[in-house]
Amino acid sequence: MANQPKARAFMLAITTDHTDFNKILNQCQQLPSDYQWALITHDKDDGGNHYHVAIKTLNPLTPQTIANKFNTRENFVQLWRGSTDNLWGYLAHNTSTAHNEKADYNDYITNPEKFATNLPDTKLFTKNPHKTKKNIKLQTYIRDIHAGNITLKDLLKPDNLEYYQDNYNKLQRAIQLRTQSLRYNPPDCETVYITGNSGTGKTTYAHKLARDKYGDNWAMASGKNDPLQDYTGEKCLIIDDFRPQDYELNQLLAMLDPYYRQRTHQSRYYNKPLATELIILTTSHSLDDTIRYYTDFNKEDPKQIRRRLQTVITMQDDQTPFIEQYDEQLDGYIYPLMEKKA
C-alpha cells in the first residue's frame, strides 16, 4: 500500500446494477468540502449502463482512498493523468477522442436526474474541443483549401511549415478532396492573351493582372516540357513566353476552353486538374501568327482558337496596353478599352 500511486484527479465508473443515481449523489455530497466532483449517468453506450464520477482534490490521494468513500473496489477508480478540462469534458464525451467515438451526453448536463455537480459553472462540461481556437483555425484552413483560397504552395511557405507538419493528415486530406472535386467541377475560366515586342512589359503586366485580382493565388507555368510542374491549384496561371510549337492544338483547346474543359491536364509525372479562373498567356507571337500556325498545320477553324482568347492585349513599344475583347457573333475583336496611340 505504501507504494500505491497518488493523484489529484480521478474518474470512477460504477455499473447501475450495483447502485443508483441518488445513492451515489448522496455519497458525493458527503465528500470533504475541498473536493470538486461531478456525477453523470451513461445509458446510451454499448456494453452496459453505468455512472461516472469525476473528482478533483487539492492534495494527492490514492485510488483506494477514493474507493473507500464510495464503498466500492479500487479497480473501479482510475487515476486521471490528463488535463482537468478533459476530466470534466469526458463526462459528456466532449474530449477530442470521445467526441468522435462515443455517445453524446451534452443534453444530460441540464437534467438533474442524470447529472449533478458542486462546481458552479456547467460550461466546463459542455465545452466542445472542436470549437477551441486551435480547431477553429484548422477548420478555417480546411474551408479555404476547399474554396481554393489556400494551396499547397501557401502551406509550404516558411511561416506555415510547422503548422502544416502538425496538421499534415487533415490538411493533406483537404487538398486531396479539392483535387478530386476539380476533376468533376472545373470552374469557368477566362483567358487573356498578351502579345508585344520584347521589352514592352508583357510579363510585368501579366503579374499585375494576377496580383490585382488574386493576390498571391497565382502561379507561373514552367518550361515547355512540363508547363504545369509548379502548379498547385492556384486560381490564376500565367503561361509566360507562350510558343505555339510547344503545344498541340487539341491540348491547347482543352486547357483554355472557358466552360467545358477536360478534367485533367498532362503534367510530367501525373495529370493535374485545373482550378484556374484566369489563364494569362504572354508571347511575342501576334494573335494572327498563332492562328496562322495552327490553321496551316491542323486545318482547324480559327474560331475555335479565338473563342478561347476572350481578351487580347497588345503591349505597345511605350509599354501601354491596347485592350480588345472577342465578340462571338462577329467572330472578331472589338470595343478597345484603351485607344491605340497615333
mmCIF file of C-alpha atoms in Angstrom:
data_model
loop_
_atom_site.group_PDB
_atom_site.id
_atom_site.type_symbol
_atom_site.label_atom_id
_atom_site.label_comp_id
_atom_site.label_asym_id
_atom_site.label_seq_id
_atom_site.Cartn_x
_atom_site.Cartn_y
_atom_site.Cartn_z
ATOM 1 C CA MET A 1 0.000 0.000 0.000
ATOM 2 C CA ALA A 2 2.903 2.347 0.685
ATOM 3 C CA ASN A 3 3.891 2.320 -2.976
ATOM 4 C CA GLN A 4 0.381 2.922 -4.309
ATOM 5 C CA PRO A 5 0.372 5.812 -6.834
ATOM 6 C CA LYS A 6 -1.312 9.068 -5.934
ATOM 7 C CA ALA A 7 -3.089 11.721 -7.962
ATOM 8 C CA ARG A 8 -5.312 14.771 -7.603
ATOM 9 C CA ALA A 9 -7.863 13.758 -10.247
ATOM 10 C CA PHE A 10 -9.888 10.564 -10.552
ATOM 11 C CA MET A 11 -12.623 9.016 -12.670
ATOM 12 C CA LEU A 12 -14.954 6.401 -11.190
ATOM 13 C CA ALA A 13 -17.065 4.017 -13.254
ATOM 14 C CA ILE A 14 -19.786 2.119 -11.385
ATOM 15 C CA THR A 15 -22.418 -0.027 -13.099
ATOM 16 C CA THR A 16 -26.091 0.662 -12.496
ATOM 17 C CA ASP A 17 -26.518 -2.922 -11.239
ATOM 18 C CA HIS A 18 -24.552 -2.122 -8.078
ATOM 19 C CA THR A 19 -26.121 1.186 -7.070
ATOM 20 C CA ASP A 20 -28.418 4.006 -8.181
ATOM 21 C CA PHE A 21 -28.040 7.689 -9.039
ATOM 22 C CA ASN A 22 -29.394 9.079 -5.756
ATOM 23 C CA LYS A 23 -27.178 6.857 -3.630
ATOM 24 C CA ILE A 24 -24.032 8.000 -5.474
ATOM 25 C CA LEU A 25 -25.237 11.607 -5.312
ATOM 26 C CA ASN A 26 -25.559 11.300 -1.527
ATOM 27 C CA GLN A 27 -22.002 9.907 -1.339
ATOM 28 C CA CYS A 28 -20.712 12.805 -3.442
ATOM 29 C CA GLN A 29 -22.433 15.349 -1.203
ATOM 30 C CA GLN A 30 -20.696 13.833 1.854
ATOM 31 C CA LEU A 31 -17.215 14.319 0.362
ATOM 32 C CA PRO A 32 -14.945 16.904 2.051
ATOM 33 C CA SER A 33 -15.732 20.475 1.062
ATOM 34 C CA ASP A 34 -12.425 20.910 -0.785
ATOM 35 C CA TYR A 35 -13.313 18.116 -3.231
ATOM 36 C CA GLN A 36 -14.656 19.115 -6.657
ATOM 37 C CA TRP A 37 -16.960 16.484 -8.125
ATOM 38 C CA ALA A 38 -19.449 15.756 -10.885
ATOM 39 C CA LEU A 39 -21.745 12.786 -11.421
ATOM 40 C CA ILE A 40 -23.391 11.667 -14.669
ATOM 41 C CA THR A 41 -25.421 8.689 -15.915
ATOM 42 C CA HIS A 42 -24.190 6.927 -19.060
ATOM 43 C CA ASP A 43 -27.037 4.881 -20.525
ATOM 44 C CA LYS A 44 -26.559 5.486 -24.272
ATOM 45 C CA ASP A 45 -23.361 3.499 -24.727
ATOM 46 C CA ASP A 46 -22.986 -0.047 -25.937
ATOM 47 C CA GLY A 47 -21.864 -2.550 -23.323
ATOM 48 C CA GLY A 48 -23.962 -1.704 -20.262
ATOM 49 C CA ASN A 49 -25.240 1.289 -18.290
ATOM 50 C CA HIS A 50 -23.041 2.929 -15.678
ATOM 51 C CA TYR A 51 -22.323 6.080 -13.701
ATOM 52 C CA HIS A 52 -19.224 8.216 -13.956
ATOM 53 C CA VAL A 53 -17.935 10.339 -11.084
ATOM 54 C CA ALA A 54 -15.139 12.819 -11.760
ATOM 55 C CA ILE A 55 -13.237 14.049 -8.688
ATOM 56 C CA LYS A 56 -10.558 16.732 -8.267
ATOM 57 C CA THR A 57 -8.748 17.113 -4.892
ATOM 58 C CA LEU A 58 -6.316 19.657 -3.506
ATOM 59 C CA ASN A 59 -3.897 17.049 -2.162
ATOM 60 C CA PRO A 60 -2.682 13.852 -3.846
ATOM 61 C CA LEU A 61 -4.627 10.761 -2.809
ATOM 62 C CA THR A 62 -4.539 7.047 -3.639
ATOM 63 C CA PRO A 63 -7.287 5.314 -5.645
ATOM 64 C CA GLN A 64 -8.052 3.210 -2.568
ATOM 65 C CA THR A 65 -8.864 6.366 -0.573
ATOM 66 C CA ILE A 66 -11.413 7.416 -3.193
ATOM 67 C CA ALA A 67 -12.843 3.900 -3.464
ATOM 68 C CA ASN A 68 -13.438 3.764 0.294
ATOM 69 C CA LYS A 69 -15.570 6.909 0.165
ATOM 70 C CA PHE A 70 -17.915 5.210 -2.313
ATOM 71 C CA ASN A 71 -17.849 1.767 -0.715
ATOM 72 C CA THR A 72 -16.517 0.278 -3.924
ATOM 73 C CA ARG A 73 -13.427 -1.544 -5.128
ATOM 74 C CA GLU A 74 -10.196 0.156 -6.097
ATOM 75 C CA ASN A 75 -10.326 -1.223 -9.642
ATOM 76 C CA PHE A 76 -13.370 0.988 -10.270
ATOM 77 C CA VAL A 77 -11.200 4.090 -9.723
ATOM 78 C CA GLN A 78 -8.955 5.422 -12.469
ATOM 79 C CA LEU A 79 -6.169 7.937 -11.874
ATOM 80 C CA TRP A 80 -6.678 10.827 -14.296
ATOM 81 C CA ARG A 81 -3.373 11.916 -15.792
ATOM 82 C CA GLY A 82 -4.799 14.300 -18.378
ATOM 83 C CA SER A 83 -5.827 17.927 -18.040
ATOM 84 C CA THR A 84 -8.623 18.988 -15.686
ATOM 85 C CA ASP A 85 -10.602 20.336 -18.665
ATOM 86 C CA ASN A 86 -10.582 16.849 -20.154
ATOM 87 C CA LEU A 87 -11.631 15.356 -16.804
ATOM 88 C CA TRP A 88 -14.827 17.400 -16.779
ATOM 89 C CA GLY A 89 -15.277 17.293 -20.536
ATOM 90 C CA TYR A 90 -15.185 13.498 -20.649
ATOM 91 C CA LEU A 91 -18.404 13.202 -18.638
ATOM 92 C CA ALA A 92 -20.456 14.418 -21.626
ATOM 93 C CA HIS A 93 -17.919 12.928 -24.066
ATOM 94 C CA ASN A 94 -16.592 16.310 -25.103
ATOM 95 C CA THR A 95 -12.927 15.350 -25.233
ATOM 96 C CA SER A 96 -11.351 15.128 -28.688
ATOM 97 C CA THR A 97 -11.314 11.308 -28.787
ATOM 98 C CA ALA A 98 -14.622 10.629 -27.031
ATOM 99 C CA HIS A 99 -16.479 13.208 -29.121
ATOM 100 C CA ASN A 100 -15.915 11.172 -32.280
ATOM 101 C CA GLU A 101 -16.225 7.666 -30.845
ATOM 102 C CA LYS A 102 -18.853 7.715 -28.086
ATOM 103 C CA ALA A 103 -22.428 8.792 -27.394
ATOM 104 C CA ASP A 104 -23.234 12.467 -26.824
ATOM 105 C CA TYR A 105 -24.346 13.339 -23.276
ATOM 106 C CA ASN A 106 -24.477 17.122 -23.532
ATOM 107 C CA ASP A 107 -28.259 17.093 -23.082
ATOM 108 C CA TYR A 108 -27.818 15.408 -19.654
ATOM 109 C CA ILE A 109 -25.910 18.394 -18.214
ATOM 110 C CA THR A 110 -29.198 20.260 -17.636
ATOM 111 C CA ASN A 111 -31.095 17.184 -16.376
ATOM 112 C CA PRO A 112 -30.893 16.871 -12.539
ATOM 113 C CA GLU A 113 -31.966 13.227 -12.740
ATOM 114 C CA LYS A 114 -28.934 12.428 -14.899
ATOM 115 C CA PHE A 115 -26.281 14.905 -13.770
ATOM 116 C CA ALA A 116 -25.096 16.681 -10.624
ATOM 117 C CA THR A 117 -22.025 18.657 -9.573
ATOM 118 C CA ASN A 118 -20.743 21.012 -6.887
ATOM 119 C CA LEU A 119 -18.998 23.175 -9.481
ATOM 120 C CA PRO A 120 -20.727 26.496 -10.213
ATOM 121 C CA ASP A 121 -20.046 26.585 -13.977
ATOM 122 C CA THR A 122 -21.513 23.821 -16.141
ATOM 123 C CA LYS A 123 -19.723 25.243 -19.194
ATOM 124 C CA LEU A 124 -16.765 23.138 -18.080
ATOM 125 C CA PHE A 125 -18.755 20.055 -19.072
ATOM 126 C CA THR A 126 -20.279 21.288 -22.329
ATOM 127 C CA LYS A 127 -17.091 22.774 -23.777
ATOM 128 C CA ASN A 128 -16.612 21.242 -27.214
ATOM 129 C CA PRO A 129 -12.937 20.746 -28.162
ATOM 130 C CA HIS A 130 -13.850 21.228 -31.801
ATOM 131 C CA LYS A 131 -14.612 24.875 -31.060
ATOM 132 C CA THR A 132 -11.313 25.778 -29.435
ATOM 133 C CA LYS A 133 -9.196 28.434 -31.109
ATOM 134 C CA LYS A 134 -6.848 25.754 -32.388
ATOM 135 C CA ASN A 135 -9.617 23.818 -34.093
ATOM 136 C CA ILE A 136 -11.332 26.940 -35.396
ATOM 137 C CA LYS A 137 -8.059 27.837 -37.119
ATOM 138 C CA LEU A 138 -7.777 24.339 -38.595
ATOM 139 C CA GLN A 139 -11.366 24.368 -39.856
ATOM 140 C CA THR A 140 -10.752 27.787 -41.412
ATOM 141 C CA TYR A 141 -7.692 26.426 -43.216
ATOM 142 C CA ILE A 142 -9.676 23.432 -44.468
ATOM 143 C CA ARG A 143 -12.520 25.622 -45.749
ATOM 144 C CA ASP A 144 -10.025 27.891 -47.513
ATOM 145 C CA ILE A 145 -8.367 24.867 -49.137
ATOM 146 C CA HIS A 146 -11.737 23.563 -50.345
ATOM 147 C CA ALA A 147 -12.530 27.013 -51.747
ATOM 148 C CA GLY A 148 -9.140 27.259 -53.445
ATOM 149 C CA ASN A 149 -8.043 30.251 -51.363
ATOM 150 C CA ILE A 150 -5.115 28.280 -49.894
ATOM 151 C CA THR A 151 -2.958 25.962 -51.995
ATOM 152 C CA LEU A 152 -0.069 23.623 -51.300
ATOM 153 C CA LYS A 153 2.291 26.430 -52.254
ATOM 154 C CA ASP A 154 0.864 28.525 -49.398
ATOM 155 C CA LEU A 155 1.230 25.687 -46.890
ATOM 156 C CA LEU A 156 4.864 25.247 -47.872
ATOM 157 C CA LYS A 157 5.781 28.845 -47.082
ATOM 158 C CA PRO A 158 8.351 29.021 -44.246
ATOM 159 C CA ASP A 159 5.866 30.619 -41.808
ATOM 160 C CA ASN A 160 3.352 27.786 -42.364
ATOM 161 C CA LEU A 161 5.667 24.761 -42.365
ATOM 162 C CA GLU A 162 5.341 23.934 -38.670
ATOM 163 C CA TYR A 163 1.547 24.254 -38.750
ATOM 164 C CA TYR A 164 1.378 22.139 -41.909
ATOM 165 C CA GLN A 165 3.521 19.454 -40.266
ATOM 166 C CA ASP A 166 1.431 19.426 -37.068
ATOM 167 C CA ASN A 167 -1.821 19.080 -39.041
ATOM 168 C CA TYR A 168 -0.444 17.260 -42.071
ATOM 169 C CA ASN A 169 -3.016 14.463 -42.346
ATOM 170 C CA LYS A 170 -6.091 16.722 -42.197
ATOM 171 C CA LEU A 171 -4.660 19.427 -44.449
ATOM 172 C CA GLN A 172 -3.391 16.903 -46.976
ATOM 173 C CA ARG A 173 -6.786 15.230 -46.991
ATOM 174 C CA ALA A 174 -8.419 18.612 -47.698
ATOM 175 C CA ILE A 175 -6.064 19.098 -50.662
ATOM 176 C CA GLN A 176 -6.910 15.629 -51.989
ATOM 177 C CA LEU A 177 -10.649 16.272 -51.701
ATOM 178 C CA ARG A 178 -10.358 19.578 -53.572
ATOM 179 C CA THR A 179 -8.315 17.856 -56.282
ATOM 180 C CA GLN A 180 -10.965 15.158 -56.648
ATOM 181 C CA SER A 181 -13.718 17.775 -56.768
ATOM 182 C CA LEU A 182 -11.972 19.724 -59.534
ATOM 183 C CA ARG A 183 -11.918 16.664 -61.782
ATOM 184 C CA TYR A 184 -15.700 16.854 -61.929
ATOM 185 C CA ASN A 185 -16.338 20.524 -61.223
ATOM 186 C CA PRO A 186 -13.749 22.695 -63.012
ATOM 187 C CA PRO A 187 -14.608 26.400 -62.732
ATOM 188 C CA ASP A 188 -15.371 28.571 -65.730
ATOM 189 C CA CYS A 189 -12.162 30.141 -66.972
ATOM 190 C CA GLU A 190 -11.201 33.310 -68.820
ATOM 191 C CA THR A 191 -8.057 33.574 -70.965
ATOM 192 C CA VAL A 192 -6.080 36.736 -71.604
ATOM 193 C CA TYR A 193 -3.576 36.786 -74.492
ATOM 194 C CA ILE A 194 -0.811 39.377 -74.039
ATOM 195 C CA THR A 195 1.390 39.988 -77.071
ATOM 196 C CA GLY A 196 4.040 42.513 -77.976
ATOM 197 C CA ASN A 197 7.665 43.051 -78.844
ATOM 198 C CA SER A 198 10.495 42.185 -76.488
ATOM 199 C CA GLY A 199 10.869 44.704 -73.663
ATOM 200 C CA THR A 200 7.332 46.074 -73.808
ATOM 201 C CA GLY A 201 6.412 44.786 -70.321
ATOM 202 C CA LYS A 202 4.242 41.773 -71.167
ATOM 203 C CA THR A 203 5.283 39.699 -68.155
ATOM 204 C CA THR A 204 5.162 42.676 -65.790
ATOM 205 C CA TYR A 205 1.640 43.472 -66.948
ATOM 206 C CA ALA A 206 0.611 39.830 -66.519
ATOM 207 C CA HIS A 207 1.915 39.836 -62.947
ATOM 208 C CA LYS A 208 -0.085 42.982 -62.223
ATOM 209 C CA LEU A 209 -3.295 41.465 -63.585
ATOM 210 C CA ALA A 210 -2.771 38.346 -61.465
ATOM 211 C CA ARG A 211 -1.923 40.218 -58.264
ATOM 212 C CA ASP A 212 -4.722 42.766 -58.606
ATOM 213 C CA LYS A 213 -7.376 40.059 -58.892
ATOM 214 C CA TYR A 214 -5.959 37.107 -56.929
ATOM 215 C CA GLY A 215 -3.283 38.422 -54.570
ATOM 216 C CA ASP A 216 -0.753 35.606 -54.155
ATOM 217 C CA ASN A 217 -3.116 32.962 -55.533
ATOM 218 C CA TRP A 218 -1.407 32.592 -58.920
ATOM 219 C CA ALA A 219 1.375 30.506 -60.422
ATOM 220 C CA MET A 220 3.838 30.714 -63.288
ATOM 221 C CA ALA A 221 3.957 27.891 -65.829
ATOM 222 C CA SER A 222 7.391 26.353 -66.118
ATOM 223 C CA GLY A 223 9.304 25.145 -69.178
ATOM 224 C CA LYS A 224 7.733 23.678 -72.260
ATOM 225 C CA ASN A 225 8.453 20.073 -71.242
ATOM 226 C CA ASP A 226 6.210 20.342 -68.185
ATOM 227 C CA PRO A 227 4.281 23.629 -68.089
ATOM 228 C CA LEU A 228 2.249 22.588 -65.013
ATOM 229 C CA GLN A 229 5.201 21.427 -62.938
ATOM 230 C CA ASP A 230 4.872 24.240 -60.374
ATOM 231 C CA TYR A 231 1.082 24.473 -60.465
ATOM 232 C CA THR A 232 -0.559 23.533 -57.131
ATOM 233 C CA GLY A 233 -4.185 24.568 -57.675
ATOM 234 C CA GLU A 234 -3.939 28.348 -57.918
ATOM 235 C CA LYS A 235 -6.878 30.313 -59.350
ATOM 236 C CA CYS A 236 -4.672 32.125 -61.852
ATOM 237 C CA LEU A 237 -1.972 30.657 -64.105
ATOM 238 C CA ILE A 238 0.496 32.678 -66.184
ATOM 239 C CA ILE A 239 1.996 30.834 -69.145
ATOM 240 C CA ASP A 240 4.979 33.036 -69.875
ATOM 241 C CA ASP A 241 6.690 33.148 -73.269
ATOM 242 C CA PHE A 242 3.995 31.037 -74.922
ATOM 243 C CA ARG A 243 5.042 29.486 -78.259
ATOM 244 C CA PRO A 244 2.503 27.639 -80.434
ATOM 245 C CA GLN A 245 5.012 24.950 -81.357
ATOM 246 C CA ASP A 246 5.181 23.873 -77.690
ATOM 247 C CA TYR A 247 1.502 22.875 -77.539
ATOM 248 C CA GLU A 248 -0.541 20.561 -79.703
ATOM 249 C CA LEU A 249 -3.766 22.185 -80.787
ATOM 250 C CA ASN A 250 -6.071 19.716 -79.014
ATOM 251 C CA GLN A 251 -4.083 20.152 -75.783
ATOM 252 C CA LEU A 252 -4.329 23.944 -76.019
ATOM 253 C CA LEU A 253 -8.038 23.966 -76.863
ATOM 254 C CA ALA A 254 -8.833 21.619 -73.957
ATOM 255 C CA MET A 255 -6.828 23.661 -71.458
ATOM 256 C CA LEU A 256 -8.322 27.017 -72.491
ATOM 257 C CA ASP A 257 -11.957 26.020 -73.015
ATOM 258 C CA PRO A 258 -13.902 28.551 -70.915
ATOM 259 C CA TYR A 259 -16.800 26.252 -69.986
ATOM 260 C CA TYR A 260 -16.204 22.615 -70.870
ATOM 261 C CA ARG A 261 -12.591 21.934 -70.030
ATOM 262 C CA GLN A 262 -11.417 18.368 -69.725
ATOM 263 C CA ARG A 263 -10.978 17.183 -66.169
ATOM 264 C CA THR A 264 -7.207 16.785 -66.069
ATOM 265 C CA HIS A 265 -4.210 18.070 -67.990
ATOM 266 C CA GLN A 266 -0.948 16.339 -68.617
ATOM 267 C CA SER A 267 1.986 17.038 -66.354
ATOM 268 C CA ARG A 268 5.291 15.205 -66.436
ATOM 269 C CA TYR A 269 4.631 12.904 -63.507
ATOM 270 C CA TYR A 270 0.838 12.824 -63.234
ATOM 271 C CA ASN A 271 -2.231 14.563 -64.560
ATOM 272 C CA LYS A 272 -3.409 17.689 -62.769
ATOM 273 C CA PRO A 273 -6.895 19.192 -62.648
ATOM 274 C CA LEU A 274 -7.023 22.931 -63.245
ATOM 275 C CA ALA A 275 -8.641 25.224 -60.690
ATOM 276 C CA THR A 276 -7.938 28.284 -62.810
ATOM 277 C CA GLU A 277 -10.449 31.076 -63.201
ATOM 278 C CA LEU A 278 -7.938 33.044 -65.267
ATOM 279 C CA ILE A 279 -5.138 31.938 -67.615
ATOM 280 C CA ILE A 280 -2.767 34.565 -68.965
ATOM 281 C CA LEU A 281 -0.584 33.853 -71.985
ATOM 282 C CA THR A 282 2.346 36.168 -72.698
ATOM 283 C CA THR A 283 4.012 35.827 -76.078
ATOM 284 C CA SER A 284 5.966 37.608 -78.759
ATOM 285 C CA HIS A 285 3.714 35.925 -81.347
ATOM 286 C CA SER A 286 0.825 38.043 -82.557
ATOM 287 C CA LEU A 287 -2.620 36.503 -82.416
ATOM 288 C CA ASP A 288 -2.679 36.321 -86.236
ATOM 289 C CA ASP A 289 0.633 34.418 -86.183
ATOM 290 C CA THR A 290 -0.698 31.915 -83.632
ATOM 291 C CA ILE A 291 -3.933 31.342 -85.549
ATOM 292 C CA ARG A 292 -1.994 31.006 -88.791
ATOM 293 C CA TYR A 293 0.344 28.430 -87.227
ATOM 294 C CA TYR A 294 -2.472 26.187 -86.055
ATOM 295 C CA THR A 295 -4.660 26.559 -89.155
ATOM 296 C CA ASP A 296 -1.745 25.883 -91.515
ATOM 297 C CA PHE A 297 -0.712 22.710 -89.713
ATOM 298 C CA ASN A 298 -4.074 21.430 -88.484
ATOM 299 C CA LYS A 299 -6.604 22.957 -90.880
ATOM 300 C CA GLU A 300 -8.777 23.872 -87.914
ATOM 301 C CA ASP A 301 -11.426 26.565 -87.851
ATOM 302 C CA PRO A 302 -9.622 29.588 -86.332
ATOM 303 C CA LYS A 303 -12.830 30.428 -84.476
ATOM 304 C CA GLN A 304 -12.002 27.563 -82.102
ATOM 305 C CA ILE A 305 -8.899 29.473 -81.045
ATOM 306 C CA ARG A 306 -10.403 32.945 -80.965
ATOM 307 C CA ARG A 307 -13.381 31.999 -78.813
ATOM 308 C CA ARG A 308 -10.975 30.809 -76.127
ATOM 309 C CA LEU A 309 -8.988 34.044 -76.084
ATOM 310 C CA GLN A 310 -11.628 36.418 -74.752
ATOM 311 C CA THR A 311 -9.238 39.320 -74.197
ATOM 312 C CA VAL A 312 -6.243 40.261 -76.337
ATOM 313 C CA ILE A 313 -3.810 42.852 -75.025
ATOM 314 C CA THR A 314 -1.149 44.273 -77.308
ATOM 315 C CA MET A 315 1.697 45.887 -75.380
ATOM 316 C CA GLN A 316 2.949 48.840 -77.400
ATOM 317 C CA ASP A 317 6.542 49.964 -77.548
ATOM 318 C CA ASP A 318 5.888 52.630 -74.898
ATOM 319 C CA GLN A 319 4.608 49.820 -72.600
ATOM 320 C CA THR A 320 0.960 50.920 -72.730
ATOM 321 C CA PRO A 321 -1.655 48.203 -73.323
ATOM 322 C CA PHE A 322 -4.134 48.168 -76.192
ATOM 323 C CA ILE A 323 -7.051 46.007 -74.994
ATOM 324 C CA GLU A 324 -9.625 44.298 -77.233
ATOM 325 C CA GLN A 325 -12.326 41.759 -76.462
ATOM 326 C CA TYR A 326 -13.762 38.972 -78.549
ATOM 327 C CA ASP A 327 -17.320 39.172 -79.899
ATOM 328 C CA GLU A 328 -18.538 35.706 -80.845
ATOM 329 C CA GLN A 329 -21.338 36.964 -83.110
ATOM 330 C CA LEU A 330 -18.852 38.890 -85.212
ATOM 331 C CA ASP A 331 -16.025 36.378 -84.654
ATOM 332 C CA GLY A 332 -13.662 39.270 -84.109
ATOM 333 C CA TYR A 333 -12.176 41.601 -81.525
ATOM 334 C CA ILE A 334 -13.947 44.905 -80.946
ATOM 335 C CA TYR A 335 -14.523 47.629 -78.375
ATOM 336 C CA PRO A 336 -10.991 48.619 -77.496
ATOM 337 C CA LEU A 337 -10.855 49.658 -73.841
ATOM 338 C CA MET A 338 -7.884 51.929 -74.479
ATOM 339 C CA GLU A 339 -7.292 53.769 -77.729
ATOM 340 C CA LYS A 340 -4.081 52.936 -79.533
ATOM 341 C CA LYS A 341 -1.741 55.918 -79.674
ATOM 342 C CA ALA A 342 -1.222 57.572 -83.024
#
